[in-house]
Coordinates of C-alpha atoms in Angstrom, one line a residue:
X1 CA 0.0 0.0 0.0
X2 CA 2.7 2.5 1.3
X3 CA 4.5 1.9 -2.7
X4 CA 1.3 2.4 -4.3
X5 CA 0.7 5.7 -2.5
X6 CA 4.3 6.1 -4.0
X7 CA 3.9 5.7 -7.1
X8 CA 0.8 7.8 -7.2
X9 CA 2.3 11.0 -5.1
X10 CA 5.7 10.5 -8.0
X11 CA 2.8 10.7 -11.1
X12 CA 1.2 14.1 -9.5
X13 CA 4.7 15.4 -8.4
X14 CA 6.5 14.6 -11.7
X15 CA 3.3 16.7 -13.2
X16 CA 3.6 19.6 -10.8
X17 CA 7.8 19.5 -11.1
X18 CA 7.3 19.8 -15.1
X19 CA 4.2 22.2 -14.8
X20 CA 6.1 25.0 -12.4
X21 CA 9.8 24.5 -14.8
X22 CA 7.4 25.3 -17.3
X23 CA 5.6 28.7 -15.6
X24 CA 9.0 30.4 -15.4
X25 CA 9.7 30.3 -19.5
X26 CA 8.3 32.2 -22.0
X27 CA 6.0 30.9 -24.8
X28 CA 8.6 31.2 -27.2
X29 CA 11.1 29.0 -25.5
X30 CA 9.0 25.7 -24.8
X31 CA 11.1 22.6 -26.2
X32 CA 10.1 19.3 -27.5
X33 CA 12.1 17.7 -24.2
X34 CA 9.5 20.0 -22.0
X35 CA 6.6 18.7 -24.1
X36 CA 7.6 15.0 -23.9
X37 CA 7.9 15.5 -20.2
X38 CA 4.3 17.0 -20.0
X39 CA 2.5 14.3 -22.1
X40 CA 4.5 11.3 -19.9
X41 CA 3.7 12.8 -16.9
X42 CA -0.1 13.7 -17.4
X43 CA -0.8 10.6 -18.9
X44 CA 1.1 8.7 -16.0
X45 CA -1.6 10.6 -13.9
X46 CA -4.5 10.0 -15.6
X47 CA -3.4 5.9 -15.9
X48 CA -3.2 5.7 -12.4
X49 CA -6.0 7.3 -11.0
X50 CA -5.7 11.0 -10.6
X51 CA -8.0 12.8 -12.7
X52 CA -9.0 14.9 -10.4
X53 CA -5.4 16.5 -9.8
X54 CA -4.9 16.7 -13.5
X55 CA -8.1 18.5 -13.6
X56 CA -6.8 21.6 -11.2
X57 CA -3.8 21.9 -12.8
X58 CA -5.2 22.6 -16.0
X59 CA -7.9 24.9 -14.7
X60 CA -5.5 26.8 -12.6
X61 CA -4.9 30.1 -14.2
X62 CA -1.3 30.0 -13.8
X63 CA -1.4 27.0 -16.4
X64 CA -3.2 28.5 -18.9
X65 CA -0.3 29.2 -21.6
X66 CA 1.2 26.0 -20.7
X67 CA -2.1 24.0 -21.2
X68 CA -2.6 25.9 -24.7
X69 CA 0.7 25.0 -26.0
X70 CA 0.7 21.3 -24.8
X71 CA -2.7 20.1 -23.6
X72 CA -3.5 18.9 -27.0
X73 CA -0.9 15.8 -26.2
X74 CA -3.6 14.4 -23.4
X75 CA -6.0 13.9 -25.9
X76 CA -5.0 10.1 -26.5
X77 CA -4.7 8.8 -23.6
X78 CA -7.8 11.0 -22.0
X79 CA -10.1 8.9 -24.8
X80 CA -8.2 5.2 -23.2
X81 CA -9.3 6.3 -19.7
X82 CA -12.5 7.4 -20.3
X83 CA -13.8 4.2 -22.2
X84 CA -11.9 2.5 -19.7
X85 CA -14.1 3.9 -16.6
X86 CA -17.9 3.0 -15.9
X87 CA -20.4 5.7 -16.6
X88 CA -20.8 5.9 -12.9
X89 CA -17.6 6.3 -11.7
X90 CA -16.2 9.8 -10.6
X91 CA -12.9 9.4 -12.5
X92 CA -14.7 9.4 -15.6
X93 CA -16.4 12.6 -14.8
X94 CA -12.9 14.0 -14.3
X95 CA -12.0 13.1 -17.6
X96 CA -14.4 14.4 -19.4
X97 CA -14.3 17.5 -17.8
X98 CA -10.8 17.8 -18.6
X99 CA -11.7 17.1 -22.2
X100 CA -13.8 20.2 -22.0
X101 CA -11.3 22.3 -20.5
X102 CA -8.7 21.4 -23.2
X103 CA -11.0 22.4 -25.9
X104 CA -11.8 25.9 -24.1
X105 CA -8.1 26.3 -23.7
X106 CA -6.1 24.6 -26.5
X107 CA -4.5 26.3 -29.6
X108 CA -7.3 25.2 -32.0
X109 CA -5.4 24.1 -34.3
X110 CA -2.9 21.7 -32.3
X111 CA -6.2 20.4 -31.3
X112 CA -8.1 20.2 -34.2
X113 CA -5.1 18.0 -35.4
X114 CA -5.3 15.9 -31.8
X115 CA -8.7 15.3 -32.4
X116 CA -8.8 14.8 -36.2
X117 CA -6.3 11.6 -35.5
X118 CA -8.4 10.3 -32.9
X119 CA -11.4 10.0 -34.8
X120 CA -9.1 8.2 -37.8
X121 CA -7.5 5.7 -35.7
X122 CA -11.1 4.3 -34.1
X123 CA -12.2 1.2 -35.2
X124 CA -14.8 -1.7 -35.2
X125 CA -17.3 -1.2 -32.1
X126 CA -15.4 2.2 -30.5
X127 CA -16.3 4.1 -33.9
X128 CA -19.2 5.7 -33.0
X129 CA -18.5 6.1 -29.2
X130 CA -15.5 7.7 -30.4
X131 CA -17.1 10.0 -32.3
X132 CA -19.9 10.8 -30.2
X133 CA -17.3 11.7 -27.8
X134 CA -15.3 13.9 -29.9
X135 CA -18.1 16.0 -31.6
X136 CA -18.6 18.8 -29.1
X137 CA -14.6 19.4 -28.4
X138 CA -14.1 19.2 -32.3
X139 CA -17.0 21.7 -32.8
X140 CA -16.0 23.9 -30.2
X141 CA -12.9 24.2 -31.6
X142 CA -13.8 24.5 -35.4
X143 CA -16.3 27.0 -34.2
X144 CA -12.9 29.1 -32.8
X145 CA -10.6 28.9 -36.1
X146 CA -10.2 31.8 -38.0
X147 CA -7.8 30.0 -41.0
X148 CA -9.0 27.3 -43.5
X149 CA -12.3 26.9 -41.5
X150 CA -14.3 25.5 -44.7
X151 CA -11.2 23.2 -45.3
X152 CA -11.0 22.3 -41.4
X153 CA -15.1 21.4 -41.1
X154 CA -15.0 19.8 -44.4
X155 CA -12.4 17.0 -43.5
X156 CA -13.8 16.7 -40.5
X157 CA -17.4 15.7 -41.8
X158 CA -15.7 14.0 -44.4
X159 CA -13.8 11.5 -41.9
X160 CA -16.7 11.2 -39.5
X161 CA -18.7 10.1 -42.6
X162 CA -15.8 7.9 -43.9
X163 CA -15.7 5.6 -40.2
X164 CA -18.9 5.5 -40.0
X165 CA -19.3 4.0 -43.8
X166 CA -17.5 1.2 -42.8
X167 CA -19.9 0.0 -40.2
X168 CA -23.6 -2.4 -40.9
X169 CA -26.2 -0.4 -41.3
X170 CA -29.5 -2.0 -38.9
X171 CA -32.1 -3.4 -40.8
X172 CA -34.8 -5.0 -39.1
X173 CA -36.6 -3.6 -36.4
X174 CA -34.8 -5.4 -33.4
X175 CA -31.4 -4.1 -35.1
X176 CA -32.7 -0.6 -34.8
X177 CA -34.1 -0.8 -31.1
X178 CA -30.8 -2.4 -30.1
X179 CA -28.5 0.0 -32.1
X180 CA -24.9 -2.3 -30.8
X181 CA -22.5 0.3 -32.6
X182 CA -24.9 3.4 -31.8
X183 CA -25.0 4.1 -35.8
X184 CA -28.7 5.8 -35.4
X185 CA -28.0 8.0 -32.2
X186 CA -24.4 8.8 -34.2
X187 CA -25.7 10.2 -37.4
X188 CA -28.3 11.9 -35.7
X189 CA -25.5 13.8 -33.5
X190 CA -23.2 14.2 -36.7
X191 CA -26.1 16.2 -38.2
X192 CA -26.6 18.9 -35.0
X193 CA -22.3 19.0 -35.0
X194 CA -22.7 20.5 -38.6
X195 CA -25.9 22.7 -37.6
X196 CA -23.6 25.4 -36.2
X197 CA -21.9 26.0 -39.7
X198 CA -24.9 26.3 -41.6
X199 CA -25.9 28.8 -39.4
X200 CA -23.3 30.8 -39.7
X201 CA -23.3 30.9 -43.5
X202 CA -26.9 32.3 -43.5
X203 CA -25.8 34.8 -41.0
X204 CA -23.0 35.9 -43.0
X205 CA -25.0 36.0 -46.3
X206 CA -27.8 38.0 -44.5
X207 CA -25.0 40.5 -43.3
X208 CA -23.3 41.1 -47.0
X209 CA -22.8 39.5 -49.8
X210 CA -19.3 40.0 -49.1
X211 CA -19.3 37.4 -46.6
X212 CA -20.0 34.7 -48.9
X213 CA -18.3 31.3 -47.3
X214 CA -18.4 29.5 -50.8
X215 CA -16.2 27.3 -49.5
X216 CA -17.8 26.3 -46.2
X217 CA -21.2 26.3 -48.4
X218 CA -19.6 23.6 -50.8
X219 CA -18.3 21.8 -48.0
X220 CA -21.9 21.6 -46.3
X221 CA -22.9 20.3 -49.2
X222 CA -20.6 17.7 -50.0
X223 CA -21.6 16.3 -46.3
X224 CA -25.2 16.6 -47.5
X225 CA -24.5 15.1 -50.7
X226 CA -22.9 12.0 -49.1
X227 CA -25.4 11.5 -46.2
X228 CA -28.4 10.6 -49.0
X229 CA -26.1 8.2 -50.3
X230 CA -25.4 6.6 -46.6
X231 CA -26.5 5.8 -44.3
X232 CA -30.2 6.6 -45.7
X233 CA -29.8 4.5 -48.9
X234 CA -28.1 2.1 -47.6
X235 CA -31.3 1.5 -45.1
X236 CA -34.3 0.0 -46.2
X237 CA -36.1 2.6 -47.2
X238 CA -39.7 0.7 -47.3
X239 CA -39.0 -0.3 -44.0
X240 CA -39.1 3.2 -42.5
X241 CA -42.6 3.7 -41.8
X242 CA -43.1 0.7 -40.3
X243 CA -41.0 0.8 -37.2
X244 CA -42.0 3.5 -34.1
X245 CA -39.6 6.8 -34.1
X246 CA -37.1 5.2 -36.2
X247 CA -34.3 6.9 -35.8
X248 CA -33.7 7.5 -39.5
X249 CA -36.7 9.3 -40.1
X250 CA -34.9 11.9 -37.9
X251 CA -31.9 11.8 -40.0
X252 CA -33.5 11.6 -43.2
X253 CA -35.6 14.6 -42.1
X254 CA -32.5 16.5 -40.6
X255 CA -30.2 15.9 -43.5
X256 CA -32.7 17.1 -46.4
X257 CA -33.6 19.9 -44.2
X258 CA -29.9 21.0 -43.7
X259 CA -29.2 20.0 -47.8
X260 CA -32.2 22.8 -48.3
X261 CA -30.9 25.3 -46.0
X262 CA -27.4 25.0 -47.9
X263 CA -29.2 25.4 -51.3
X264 CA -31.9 28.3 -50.4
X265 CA -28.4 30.5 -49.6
X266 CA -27.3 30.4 -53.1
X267 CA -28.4 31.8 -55.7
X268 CA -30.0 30.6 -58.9
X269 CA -27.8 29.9 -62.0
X270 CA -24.9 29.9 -59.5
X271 CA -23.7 26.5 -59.7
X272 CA -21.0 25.9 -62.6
X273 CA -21.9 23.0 -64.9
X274 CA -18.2 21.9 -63.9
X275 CA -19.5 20.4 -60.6
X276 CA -21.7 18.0 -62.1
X277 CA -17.8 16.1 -62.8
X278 CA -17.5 15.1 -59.3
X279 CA -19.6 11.8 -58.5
X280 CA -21.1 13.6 -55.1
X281 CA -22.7 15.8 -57.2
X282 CA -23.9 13.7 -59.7
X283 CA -25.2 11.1 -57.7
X284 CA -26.9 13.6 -55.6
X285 CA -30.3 14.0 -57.5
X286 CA -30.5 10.6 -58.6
X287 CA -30.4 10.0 -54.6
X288 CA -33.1 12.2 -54.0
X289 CA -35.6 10.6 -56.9
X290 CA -34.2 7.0 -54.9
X291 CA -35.9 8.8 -51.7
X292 CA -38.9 10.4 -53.6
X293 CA -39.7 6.7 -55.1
X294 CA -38.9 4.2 -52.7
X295 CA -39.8 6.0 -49.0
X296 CA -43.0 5.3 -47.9
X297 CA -43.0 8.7 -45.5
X298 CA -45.0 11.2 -47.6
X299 CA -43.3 14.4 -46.0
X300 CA -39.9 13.1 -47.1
X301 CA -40.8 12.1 -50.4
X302 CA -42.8 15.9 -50.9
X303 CA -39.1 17.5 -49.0
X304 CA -36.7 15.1 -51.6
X305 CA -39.0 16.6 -54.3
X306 CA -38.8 20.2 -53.3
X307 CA -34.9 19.4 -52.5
X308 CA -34.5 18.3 -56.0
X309 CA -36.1 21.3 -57.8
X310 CA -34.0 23.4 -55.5
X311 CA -30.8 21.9 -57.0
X312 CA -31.8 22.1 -60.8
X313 CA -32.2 26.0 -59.7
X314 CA -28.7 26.2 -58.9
X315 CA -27.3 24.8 -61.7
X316 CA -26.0 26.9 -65.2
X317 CA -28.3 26.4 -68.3
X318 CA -25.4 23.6 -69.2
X319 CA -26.0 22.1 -66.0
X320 CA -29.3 21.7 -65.7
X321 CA -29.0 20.3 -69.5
X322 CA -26.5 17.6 -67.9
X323 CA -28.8 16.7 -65.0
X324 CA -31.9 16.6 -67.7
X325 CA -30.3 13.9 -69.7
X326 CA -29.1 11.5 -66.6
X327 CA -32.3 12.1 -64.9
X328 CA -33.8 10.9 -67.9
X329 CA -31.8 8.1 -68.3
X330 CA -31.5 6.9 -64.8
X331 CA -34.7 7.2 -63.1
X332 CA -36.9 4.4 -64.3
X333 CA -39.8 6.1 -62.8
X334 CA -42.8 7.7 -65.5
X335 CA -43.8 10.3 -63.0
X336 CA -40.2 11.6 -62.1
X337 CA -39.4 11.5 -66.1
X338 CA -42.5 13.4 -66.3
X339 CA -41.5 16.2 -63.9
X340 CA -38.4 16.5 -65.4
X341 CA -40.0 16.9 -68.6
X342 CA -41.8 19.8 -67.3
X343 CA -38.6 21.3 -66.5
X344 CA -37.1 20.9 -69.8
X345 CA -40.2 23.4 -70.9
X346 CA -40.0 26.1 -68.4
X347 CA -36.4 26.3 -70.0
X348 CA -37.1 26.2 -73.4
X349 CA -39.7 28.9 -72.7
X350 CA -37.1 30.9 -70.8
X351 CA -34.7 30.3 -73.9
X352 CA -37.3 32.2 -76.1
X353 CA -38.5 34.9 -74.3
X354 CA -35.6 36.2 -73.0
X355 CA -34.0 38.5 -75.6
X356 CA -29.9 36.0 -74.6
X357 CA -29.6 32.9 -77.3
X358 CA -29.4 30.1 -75.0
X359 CA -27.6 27.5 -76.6
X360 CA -28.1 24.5 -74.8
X361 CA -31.9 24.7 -74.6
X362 CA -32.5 25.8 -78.1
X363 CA -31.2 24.2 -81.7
X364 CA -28.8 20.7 -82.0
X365 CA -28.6 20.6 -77.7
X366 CA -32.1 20.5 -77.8
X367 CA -32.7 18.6 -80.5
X368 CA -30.5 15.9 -79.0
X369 CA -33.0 16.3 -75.7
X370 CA -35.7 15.6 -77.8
X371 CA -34.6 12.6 -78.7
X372 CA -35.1 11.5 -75.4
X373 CA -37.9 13.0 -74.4
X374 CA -39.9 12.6 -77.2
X375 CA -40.0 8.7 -77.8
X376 CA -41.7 5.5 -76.6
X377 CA -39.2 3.1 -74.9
X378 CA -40.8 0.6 -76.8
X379 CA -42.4 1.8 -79.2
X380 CA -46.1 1.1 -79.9
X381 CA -46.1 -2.0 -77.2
X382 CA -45.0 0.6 -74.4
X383 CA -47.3 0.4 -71.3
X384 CA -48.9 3.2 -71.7
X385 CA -50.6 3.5 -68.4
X386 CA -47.6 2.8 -66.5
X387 CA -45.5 5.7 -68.6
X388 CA -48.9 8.0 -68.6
X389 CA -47.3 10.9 -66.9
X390 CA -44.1 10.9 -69.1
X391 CA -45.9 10.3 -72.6
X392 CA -49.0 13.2 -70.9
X393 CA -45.4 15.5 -70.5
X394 CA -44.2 14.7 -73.7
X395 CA -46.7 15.8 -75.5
X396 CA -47.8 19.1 -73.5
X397 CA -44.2 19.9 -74.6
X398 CA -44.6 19.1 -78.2
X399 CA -47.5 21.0 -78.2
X400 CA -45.6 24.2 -76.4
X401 CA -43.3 23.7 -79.2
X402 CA -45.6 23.9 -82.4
X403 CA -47.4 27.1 -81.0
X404 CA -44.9 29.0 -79.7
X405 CA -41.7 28.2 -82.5
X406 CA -42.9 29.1 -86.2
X407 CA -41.7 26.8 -88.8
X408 CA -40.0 30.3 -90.5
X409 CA -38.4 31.2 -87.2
X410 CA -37.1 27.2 -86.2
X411 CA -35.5 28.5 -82.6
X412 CA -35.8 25.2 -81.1
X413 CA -35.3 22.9 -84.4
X414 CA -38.2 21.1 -83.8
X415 CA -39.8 21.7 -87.2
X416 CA -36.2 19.9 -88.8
X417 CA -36.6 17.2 -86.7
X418 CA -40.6 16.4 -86.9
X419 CA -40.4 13.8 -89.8
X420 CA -38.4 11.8 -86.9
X421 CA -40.9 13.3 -84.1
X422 CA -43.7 11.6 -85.9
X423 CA -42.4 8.1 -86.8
X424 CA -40.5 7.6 -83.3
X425 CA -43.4 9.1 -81.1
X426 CA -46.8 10.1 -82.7
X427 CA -47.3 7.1 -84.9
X428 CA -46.5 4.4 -82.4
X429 CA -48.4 6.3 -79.7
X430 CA -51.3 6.2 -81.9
X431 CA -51.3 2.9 -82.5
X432 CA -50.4 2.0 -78.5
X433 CA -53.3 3.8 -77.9
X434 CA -55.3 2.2 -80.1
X435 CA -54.1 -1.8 -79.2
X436 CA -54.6 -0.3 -75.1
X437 CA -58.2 0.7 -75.5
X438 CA -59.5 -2.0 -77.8
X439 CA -57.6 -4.7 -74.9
X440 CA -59.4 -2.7 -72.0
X441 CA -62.6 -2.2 -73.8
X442 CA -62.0 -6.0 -74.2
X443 CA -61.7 -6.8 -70.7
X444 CA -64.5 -4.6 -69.7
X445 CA -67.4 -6.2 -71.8
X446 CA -65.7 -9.6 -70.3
X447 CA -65.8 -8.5 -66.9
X448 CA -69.8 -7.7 -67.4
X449 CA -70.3 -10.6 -69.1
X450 CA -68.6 -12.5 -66.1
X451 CA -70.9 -10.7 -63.6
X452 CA -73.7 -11.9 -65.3
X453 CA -73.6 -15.4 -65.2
X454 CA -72.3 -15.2 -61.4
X455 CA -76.2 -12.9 -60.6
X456 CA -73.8 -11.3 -57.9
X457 CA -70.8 -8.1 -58.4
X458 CA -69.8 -9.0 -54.9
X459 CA -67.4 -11.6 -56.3
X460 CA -64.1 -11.6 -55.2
X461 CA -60.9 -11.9 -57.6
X462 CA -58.3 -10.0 -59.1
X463 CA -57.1 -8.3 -62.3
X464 CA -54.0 -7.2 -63.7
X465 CA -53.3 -3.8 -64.7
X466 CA -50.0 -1.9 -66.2
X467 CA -48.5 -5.6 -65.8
X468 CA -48.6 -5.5 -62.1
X469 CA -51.8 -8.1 -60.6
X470 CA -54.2 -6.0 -58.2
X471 CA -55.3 -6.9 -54.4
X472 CA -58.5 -8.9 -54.5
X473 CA -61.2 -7.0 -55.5
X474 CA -65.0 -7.4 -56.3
X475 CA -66.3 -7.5 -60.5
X476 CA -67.6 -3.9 -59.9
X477 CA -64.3 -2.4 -58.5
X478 CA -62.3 -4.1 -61.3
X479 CA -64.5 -2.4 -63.3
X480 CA -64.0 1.3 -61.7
X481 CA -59.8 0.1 -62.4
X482 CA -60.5 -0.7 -66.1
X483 CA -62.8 2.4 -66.8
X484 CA -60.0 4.5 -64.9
X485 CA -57.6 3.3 -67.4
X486 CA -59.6 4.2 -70.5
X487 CA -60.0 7.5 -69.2
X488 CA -56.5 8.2 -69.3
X489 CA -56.3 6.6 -72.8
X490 CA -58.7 9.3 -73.7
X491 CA -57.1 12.0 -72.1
X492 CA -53.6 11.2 -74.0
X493 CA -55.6 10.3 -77.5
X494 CA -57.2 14.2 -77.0
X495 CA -54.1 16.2 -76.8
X496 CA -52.4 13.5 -79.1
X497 CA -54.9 14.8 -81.6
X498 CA -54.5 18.6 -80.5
X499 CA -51.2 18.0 -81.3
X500 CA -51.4 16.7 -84.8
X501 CA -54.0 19.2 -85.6
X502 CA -51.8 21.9 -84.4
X503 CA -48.4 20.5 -86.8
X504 CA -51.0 20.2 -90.0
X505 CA -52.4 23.7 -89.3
X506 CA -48.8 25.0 -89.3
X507 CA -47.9 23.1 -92.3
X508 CA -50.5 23.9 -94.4
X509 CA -50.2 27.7 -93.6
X510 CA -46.9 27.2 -94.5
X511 CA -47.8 25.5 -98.2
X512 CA -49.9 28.4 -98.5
X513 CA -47.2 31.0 -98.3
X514 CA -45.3 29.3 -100.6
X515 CA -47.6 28.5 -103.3

């Protein structure tokens, strides 16, 4: 016992005999040998015991430069004893009192560094206590640099994010309530550490514009930008309504609120073309149409839609071209095709009212779009109900395009291109259209036919519409379903014959002229 007590009183004295050399020398002439010294003997105190002394040293007053210059060495071995320790136990409490002390005190810098290479070297089940345990020091301190602060946040977020990608994302609802690595109550806390930064670009931008943190803002939204991708895609995102408070709706919710923030403090037309290079931007709003399709939360499929439009916004002319064609491509969903379709017209009507030439909504560019947009994936055996809102887009646009563009004037190039128009989109729609209603007409008159040999429309079965079978459903709701799909039919067949009426009108005004 009496060598313990030893051993103990050396640790504290060895501190205090290092601590009072180092009171009577100036800033300036602190040496490594005086550093060494200070980390051995701090950690020797904290290892065996004493906390609590290391704690008054380093809030006495008389410490203070000491503890700036070379408290950011404790850092290590202050994360060891405080996993080591219980919750309950007093020792603990010391520790993580000192941690706040050193981040009050500390040069931020040193320990922005200190805590940087704690966070990296964490691994396996200790990531995301680690990091829970880090994020107020780290944000206290990020919050007091005045150099490379967008840099300093944004690796920060961006090695937070990168541990945490390496753990299993919970699936089913006991791996949720359980939470073994604390992955939900992490990302959560990760989204509150940014908070503070995106808080103070909006106050900046509402001061001047000549506090503009570009940087910082593009930082923010990289960490945006890679939170849709994980860990909310890399849930179950049909599973998210089904389970109580699950913890990712909060981050879901948090993240695409934070993502908006970020976006509503830039300006339109802002964001060069030249971004859309880097796969975190490019992957961004094909995330968000992944979230506006798959999540069965109807707020965060509404916010991922407003999010989305938000981003197109911010984009260049040649940008938003670039994010037409891969939405296009990509998103496998009619009603987002659709949408983006409408987009594609609000630009082309920008393109010719404003008295600029915009190039890449008008002429070849556009004419290339086209190609896309005005076409039937497979021709005339397309689904037509199932692509309704796309080919309903389609040819609202077409229409836009023969009213507005004369053949003489040819701004967009649609009038050079409508041979192709007509034998890649009108023709085969009109004959979809016409195979669609005669096979629903079809099953209608067999459907009545059905019901009448049964005496009773309270018979239960089930029908198959836009290739996808029904629930279980009586004669006369199969009915409303098939009627309900020939309505639509009509409603594309009307403006499909606006449309033509409207290209032989122009024509033959045109014939007219000439002759």
């Amino acid at each position: 016992m009496p060598e313990e007590r030893s051993q103990t009183t050396m640790a504290v004295d060895e501190l205090q005999a290092i601590i009072q050399r180092c009171q009577i020398l100036e800033e300036a002439d602190f040496k490594g040998e005086d550093f060494n010294l200070f980390l051995v003997a701090g950690q020797k105190c904290l290892e065996d015991g004493y906390a609590a002394q290391l704690l008054e040293v380093i809030r006495n007053e008389k410490n203070k430069v000491i503890i700036k210059n070379m408290g950011w060495n404790l850092i290590s071995p202050l994360v060891r004893c405080i996993f080591m320790y219980k919750q309950e136990d007093d020792k603990r409490e010391h520790c993580l009192r000192i941690l706040d002390q050193l981040a009050q005190i500390c040069n931020p810098k040193e320990l922005f560094l200190g805590l940087l290479e704690q966070i990296e070297q964490t691994s396996g089940d200790q990531v995301c206590q680690t990091v829970m345990l880090l994020l107020q020091p780290l944000q206290t301190v990020l919050l007091k640099l005045q150099n490379k602060k967008a840099y300093s946040v944004g690796l920060s977020l961006a090695m937070i994010m990168n541990q945490l990608t390496s753990l299993p994302v919970p699936y089913t609802k006991q791996q949720i309530q359980e939470d073994k690595l604390g992955l939900c109550q992490c990302c959560n806390a990760v989204v509150d550490f940014a908070k503070p930064f995106v808080n103070e670009v909006v106050k900046n931008m509402e001061k001047s514009s000549e506090y503009d943190d570009m940087e910082l803002k593009e930082e923010l939204l990289k960490f945006c930008m890679k939170s849709l991708k994980y860990p909310l895609l890399a849930a179950q995102l049909d599973q998210l309504e089904g389970i109580e408070e699950h913890p990712f709706r909060h981050f879901a919710t948090e993240i695409i609120d934070l993502f908006e923030s970020s976006l509503l403090r830039m300006e339109d037309n802002s964001l060069l073309h030249d971004y859309l290079e880097f796969r975190d931007f490019i992957n961004v709003p094909q995330d968000l149409v992944k979230i506006m399709t798959l999540c069965p939360m109807e707020h965060l499929r509404k916010k991922s839609l407003s999010t989305l439009q938000l981003f197109i916004d911010k984009f260049d002319t040649e940008g938003k071209y670039t994010l037409f064609r891969c939405l296009l491509k990509t998103s496998n969903h009619a009603g987002v095709e659709g949408y983006i379709i409408k987009n594609i017209k609000d630009q082309i009507h920008l393109s010719l009212t404003k008295e600029y030439d915009n190039m890449w909504f008008t002429g070849h560019h556009l004419i290339s779009l086209l190609d896309l947009v005005l076409s039937l994936p497979e021709g005339a055996e397309t689904d037509l109900l199932q692509n309704s809102d796309r080919i309903m887009a389609s040819l609202n646009l077409l229409r836009y395009l023969v009213i507005k563009d004369c053949e003489s004037d040819n701004q967009t190039g649609v009038w050079t291109t409508l041979t192709k128009i007509e034998q890649n989109f009108l023709k085969p729609l009109r004959v979809g259209l016409n195979m669609s209603k005669a096979h629903y007409e079809a099953e209608i008159k067999n459907k009545k036919e059905n019901r009448k040999e049964a005496h009773s429309s309270n018979t239960v079965c089930s029908v198959t519409v836009s290739g996808e079978k029904m629930p279980a459903m009586t004669t006369g709701m199969q009915l409303q379903v098939l009627h309900s799909a020939l309505f639509t039919f009509d409603l594309i067949e009307s403006v499909l014959a606006r449309v033509e009426e409207l290209i032989e009108v122009k024509i033959k005004a045109v014939m007219d002229e000439n002759s």
